[in-house]
Amino acid sequence: MPKGRPMTGTVERRGGSWRVRVRGNGLDMSRTYRGITREEAEARKVALMQSAGGVASAADAAMTVSDYYWGIFRDKPSVRGKPRGEATTRWYDGSMTRYVLPQMGDVRLRDVSHALIRRVIYSAASPANCKRALSAVLRSAYDDGLLDERPLDRRVPVHRERKPQALPWSRFEAMAALEAARDATPDIELYCVLGLSGLRKEECLGARPLDIREQSTYSVVTGEEVRTMTVSVSRTYTDEGGWAEGAKNDFSVRTVPVLAAGRDRVRARLAELRAASEAEGRADEWAAGRLIPFTSSGFYHRWLRWCREAGLRPIPTNMLRHTSDTLMLTAGVEADLSDRMHGRTEHSSTYGSYFRPDVALMEEASRKVSDVLRRA
């Protein structure tokens, strides 16, 4: 094969294996891999091209959009410099394989044009999701020096369907849920209390009995002794990643008070579960294990079923955290303290995603304004 020919790569299915072939620049080599997915085979192809010097520059690389996505972008860290979560990676895989790659996967990066980008976005079943995924991938390629023109600098407007915001429980619904949880299974009651304490779903599912402690401390304001029950958030559980050390971000690793209205319930449940584990001779194993030993998807269905059976308005499991935030801010807790207790790094996410005042609270605000106008 003559030298100077742009390097190309192919992936072919051969029985139970994948054949990866790379040609160009005087080379023609192939590798066969078993026990891997097509996505992994695509990544191996790009790795072979890189090792052969086939992606040195955009001018002679002939790297396609598919090559770049599977071989480079998918394993790159996020814009914050951290590895992407499993759920985020799955979203990118789904959006790219459904909307982008069928139409422009074989297009070389250097041949991607604004007209092609528009055509792909507008032909997608979900133009908004297509644009979001394609924009991230192409901007990453631009940052890597594989595109000469910054993509989507010229606008491609799309309509995003806006769904009504789901409302968290009101304080009366939260009180009713705490009361109904007395007759529920331990996992439901413990989740209800921990969720209303401000923990994320994956933080509740990752909590251990030894993470919950009762202790005495002193108020820095009054100097008086304060008795408290706290939960240390240092582990999470997700179906994709399993039980993992650490939390969503540095601020999420924290120790916060358990909801005061539920402490007696937590104390009783822990004593009940501890006694059962001691009777079975596994007290140490129980204390260091997960307090709510269910998968994320499995517990979600248990939770919704319990809500319906208890006569409560069903809300998603992560909506307990929204309820906690809304009740805390409604009660007059400073936003800085609320954000710190909920493990967040910025106020904008609190306002945009968590604080959901109900109509009664907004009605009260409206009446206060009316009172001011009357006095004037």
PDB file of N, CA and C in Angstrom, residues 39 68-70 73-79 82-102 128-140:
ATOM      1  N   GLU A  39     -18.672  -0.947  21.085  1.00  0.00           N
ATOM      2  CA  GLU A  39     -18.107   0.323  21.523  1.00  0.00           C
ATOM      3  C   GLU A  39     -16.642   0.159  21.918  1.00  0.00           C
ATOM      4  N   TYR A  68     -13.985   9.417  16.745  1.00  0.00           N
ATOM      5  CA  TYR A  68     -13.685  10.352  17.823  1.00  0.00           C
ATOM      6  C   TYR A  68     -14.563  10.085  19.044  1.00  0.00           C
ATOM      7  N   TYR A  69     -15.850   9.810  18.798  1.00  0.00           N
ATOM      8  CA  TYR A  69     -16.739   9.601  19.939  1.00  0.00           C
ATOM      9  C   TYR A  69     -16.340   8.363  20.735  1.00  0.00           C
ATOM     10  N   TRP A  70     -16.246   7.212  20.054  1.00  0.00           N
ATOM     11  CA  TRP A  70     -15.977   5.965  20.788  1.00  0.00           C
ATOM     12  C   TRP A  70     -14.539   5.882  21.289  1.00  0.00           C
ATOM     13  N   PHE A  73     -13.703  10.823  22.971  1.00  0.00           N
ATOM     14  CA  PHE A  73     -14.629  11.601  23.804  1.00  0.00           C
ATOM     15  C   PHE A  73     -15.219  10.779  24.943  1.00  0.00           C
ATOM     16  N   ARG A  74     -15.622   9.547  24.658  1.00  0.00           N
ATOM     17  CA  ARG A  74     -16.363   8.756  25.642  1.00  0.00           C
ATOM     18  C   ARG A  74     -15.577   8.533  26.921  1.00  0.00           C
ATOM     19  N   ASP A  75     -14.262   8.440  26.821  1.00  0.00           N
ATOM     20  CA  ASP A  75     -13.433   8.190  28.003  1.00  0.00           C
ATOM     21  C   ASP A  75     -12.808   9.460  28.574  1.00  0.00           C
ATOM     22  N   LYS A  76     -13.096  10.587  27.962  1.00  0.00           N
ATOM     23  CA  LYS A  76     -12.540  11.842  28.470  1.00  0.00           C
ATOM     24  C   LYS A  76     -13.282  12.269  29.734  1.00  0.00           C
ATOM     25  N   PRO A  77     -12.618  12.987  30.630  1.00  0.00           N
ATOM     26  CA  PRO A  77     -13.326  13.520  31.802  1.00  0.00           C
ATOM     27  C   PRO A  77     -14.289  14.620  31.388  1.00  0.00           C
ATOM     28  N   SER A  78     -15.167  14.973  32.293  1.00  0.00           N
ATOM     29  CA  SER A  78     -16.124  16.043  32.026  1.00  0.00           C
ATOM     30  C   SER A  78     -15.401  17.381  32.010  1.00  0.00           C
ATOM     31  N   VAL A  79     -16.145  18.459  31.720  1.00  0.00           N
ATOM     32  CA  VAL A  79     -15.526  19.783  31.678  1.00  0.00           C
ATOM     33  C   VAL A  79     -15.005  20.194  33.043  1.00  0.00           C
ATOM     34  N   LYS A  82     -13.495  15.698  35.978  1.00  0.00           N
ATOM     35  CA  LYS A  82     -13.764  14.442  36.670  1.00  0.00           C
ATOM     36  C   LYS A  82     -14.392  13.436  35.716  1.00  0.00           C
ATOM     37  N   PRO A  83     -14.197  12.125  35.968  1.00  0.00           N
ATOM     38  CA  PRO A  83     -14.806  11.118  35.097  1.00  0.00           C
ATOM     39  C   PRO A  83     -16.324  11.265  35.073  1.00  0.00           C
ATOM     40  N   ARG A  84     -16.911  11.048  33.919  1.00  0.00           N
ATOM     41  CA  ARG A  84     -18.364  11.133  33.821  1.00  0.00           C
ATOM     42  C   ARG A  84     -19.004   9.964  34.563  1.00  0.00           C
ATOM     43  N   GLY A  85     -20.180  10.205  35.097  1.00  0.00           N
ATOM     44  CA  GLY A  85     -20.921   9.141  35.763  1.00  0.00           C
ATOM     45  C   GLY A  85     -21.476   8.154  34.759  1.00  0.00           C
ATOM     46  N   GLU A  86     -21.840   6.988  35.249  1.00  0.00           N
ATOM     47  CA  GLU A  86     -22.384   5.945  34.373  1.00  0.00           C
ATOM     48  C   GLU A  86     -23.663   6.410  33.686  1.00  0.00           C
ATOM     49  N   ALA A  87     -24.519   7.114  34.431  1.00  0.00           N
ATOM     50  CA  ALA A  87     -25.780   7.572  33.844  1.00  0.00           C
ATOM     51  C   ALA A  87     -25.525   8.586  32.733  1.00  0.00           C
ATOM     52  N   THR A  88     -24.558   9.479  32.939  1.00  0.00           N
ATOM     53  CA  THR A  88     -24.240  10.466  31.914  1.00  0.00           C
ATOM     54  C   THR A  88     -23.683   9.796  30.668  1.00  0.00           C
ATOM     55  N   THR A  89     -22.812   8.823  30.857  1.00  0.00           N
ATOM     56  CA  THR A  89     -22.240   8.101  29.717  1.00  0.00           C
ATOM     57  C   THR A  89     -23.323   7.363  28.942  1.00  0.00           C
ATOM     58  N   ARG A  90     -24.261   6.758  29.655  1.00  0.00           N
ATOM     59  CA  ARG A  90     -25.363   6.064  28.985  1.00  0.00           C
ATOM     60  C   ARG A  90     -26.208   7.042  28.174  1.00  0.00           C
ATOM     61  N   TRP A  91     -26.405   8.244  28.731  1.00  0.00           N
ATOM     62  CA  TRP A  91     -27.193   9.238  27.996  1.00  0.00           C
ATOM     63  C   TRP A  91     -26.491   9.625  26.698  1.00  0.00           C
ATOM     64  N   TYR A  92     -25.178   9.867  26.764  1.00  0.00           N
ATOM     65  CA  TYR A  92     -24.432  10.200  25.556  1.00  0.00           C
ATOM     66  C   TYR A  92     -24.495   9.052  24.554  1.00  0.00           C
ATOM     67  N   ASP A  93     -24.310   7.827  25.029  1.00  0.00           N
ATOM     68  CA  ASP A  93     -24.362   6.671  24.122  1.00  0.00           C
ATOM     69  C   ASP A  93     -25.710   6.605  23.414  1.00  0.00           C
ATOM     70  N   GLY A  94     -26.774   6.775  24.191  1.00  0.00           N
ATOM     71  CA  GLY A  94     -28.106   6.695  23.603  1.00  0.00           C
ATOM     72  C   GLY A  94     -28.361   7.800  22.586  1.00  0.00           C
ATOM     73  N   SER A  95     -28.007   9.028  22.937  1.00  0.00           N
ATOM     74  CA  SER A  95     -28.251  10.155  22.032  1.00  0.00           C
ATOM     75  C   SER A  95     -27.413  10.042  20.761  1.00  0.00           C
ATOM     76  N   MET A  96     -26.152   9.653  20.922  1.00  0.00           N
ATOM     77  CA  MET A  96     -25.285   9.558  19.755  1.00  0.00           C
ATOM     78  C   MET A  96     -25.703   8.417  18.833  1.00  0.00           C
ATOM     79  N   THR A  97     -26.020   7.261  19.401  1.00  0.00           N
ATOM     80  CA  THR A  97     -26.378   6.113  18.552  1.00  0.00           C
ATOM     81  C   THR A  97     -27.753   6.278  17.922  1.00  0.00           C
ATOM     82  N   ARG A  98     -28.649   7.013  18.571  1.00  0.00           N
ATOM     83  CA  ARG A  98     -29.991   7.190  18.006  1.00  0.00           C
ATOM     84  C   ARG A  98     -30.042   8.320  16.978  1.00  0.00           C
ATOM     85  N   TYR A  99     -29.398   9.439  17.282  1.00  0.00           N
ATOM     86  CA  TYR A  99     -29.607  10.635  16.475  1.00  0.00           C
ATOM     87  C   TYR A  99     -28.429  11.027  15.588  1.00  0.00           C
ATOM     88  N   VAL A 100     -27.204  10.835  16.078  1.00  0.00           N
ATOM     89  CA  VAL A 100     -26.043  11.419  15.396  1.00  0.00           C
ATOM     90  C   VAL A 100     -25.307  10.419  14.511  1.00  0.00           C
ATOM     91  N   LEU A 101     -24.843   9.341  15.095  1.00  0.00           N
ATOM     92  CA  LEU A 101     -23.965   8.429  14.357  1.00  0.00           C
ATOM     93  C   LEU A 101     -24.607   7.785  13.139  1.00  0.00           C
ATOM     94  N   PRO A 102     -25.906   7.449  13.132  1.00  0.00           N
ATOM     95  CA  PRO A 102     -26.479   6.875  11.914  1.00  0.00           C
ATOM     96  C   PRO A 102     -26.368   7.808  10.713  1.00  0.00           C
ATOM     97  N   ALA A 128     -33.547  18.654  20.616  1.00  0.00           N
ATOM     98  CA  ALA A 128     -32.854  19.250  21.756  1.00  0.00           C
ATOM     99  C   ALA A 128     -31.773  18.320  22.298  1.00  0.00           C
ATOM    100  N   ASN A 129     -32.107  17.040  22.475  1.00  0.00           N
ATOM    101  CA  ASN A 129     -31.116  16.075  22.979  1.00  0.00           C
ATOM    102  C   ASN A 129     -30.013  15.844  21.955  1.00  0.00           C
ATOM    103  N   CYS A 130     -30.391  15.794  20.683  1.00  0.00           N
ATOM    104  CA  CYS A 130     -29.394  15.617  19.630  1.00  0.00           C
ATOM    105  C   CYS A 130     -28.403  16.780  19.641  1.00  0.00           C
ATOM    106  N   LYS A 131     -28.918  17.991  19.730  1.00  0.00           N
ATOM    107  CA  LYS A 131     -28.056  19.169  19.727  1.00  0.00           C
ATOM    108  C   LYS A 131     -27.140  19.183  20.937  1.00  0.00           C
ATOM    109  N   ARG A 132     -27.670  18.837  22.087  1.00  0.00           N
ATOM    110  CA  ARG A 132     -26.868  18.839  23.319  1.00  0.00           C
ATOM    111  C   ARG A 132     -25.699  17.863  23.228  1.00  0.00           C
ATOM    112  N   ALA A 133     -25.968  16.645  22.754  1.00  0.00           N
ATOM    113  CA  ALA A 133     -24.905  15.644  22.654  1.00  0.00           C
ATOM    114  C   ALA A 133     -23.904  16.008  21.565  1.00  0.00           C
ATOM    115  N   LEU A 134     -24.404  16.368  20.394  1.00  0.00           N
ATOM    116  CA  LEU A 134     -23.522  16.686  19.269  1.00  0.00           C
ATOM    117  C   LEU A 134     -22.658  17.903  19.577  1.00  0.00           C
ATOM    118  N   SER A 135     -23.233  18.888  20.228  1.00  0.00           N
ATOM    119  CA  SER A 135     -22.475  20.083  20.580  1.00  0.00           C
ATOM    120  C   SER A 135     -21.309  19.747  21.498  1.00  0.00           C
ATOM    121  N   ALA A 136     -21.561  18.909  22.507  1.00  0.00           N
ATOM    122  CA  ALA A 136     -20.499  18.545  23.448  1.00  0.00           C
ATOM    123  C   ALA A 136     -19.369  17.798  22.747  1.00  0.00           C
ATOM    124  N   VAL A 137     -19.731  16.869  21.868  1.00  0.00           N
ATOM    125  CA  VAL A 137     -18.718  16.068  21.181  1.00  0.00           C
ATOM    126  C   VAL A 137     -17.890  16.929  20.227  1.00  0.00           C
ATOM    127  N   LEU A 138     -18.550  17.756  19.424  1.00  0.00           N
ATOM    128  CA  LEU A 138     -17.822  18.566  18.445  1.00  0.00           C
ATOM    129  C   LEU A 138     -16.996  19.662  19.111  1.00  0.00           C
ATOM    130  N   ARG A 139     -17.482  20.231  20.194  1.00  0.00           N
ATOM    131  CA  ARG A 139     -16.683  21.240  20.896  1.00  0.00           C
ATOM    132  C   ARG A 139     -15.445  20.609  21.511  1.00  0.00           C
ATOM    133  N   SER A 140     -15.580  19.373  21.970  1.00  0.00           N
ATOM    134  CA  SER A 140     -14.419  18.660  22.492  1.00  0.00           C
ATOM    135  C   SER A 140     -13.401  18.406  21.374  1.00  0.00           C
TER     136      SER A 140
END
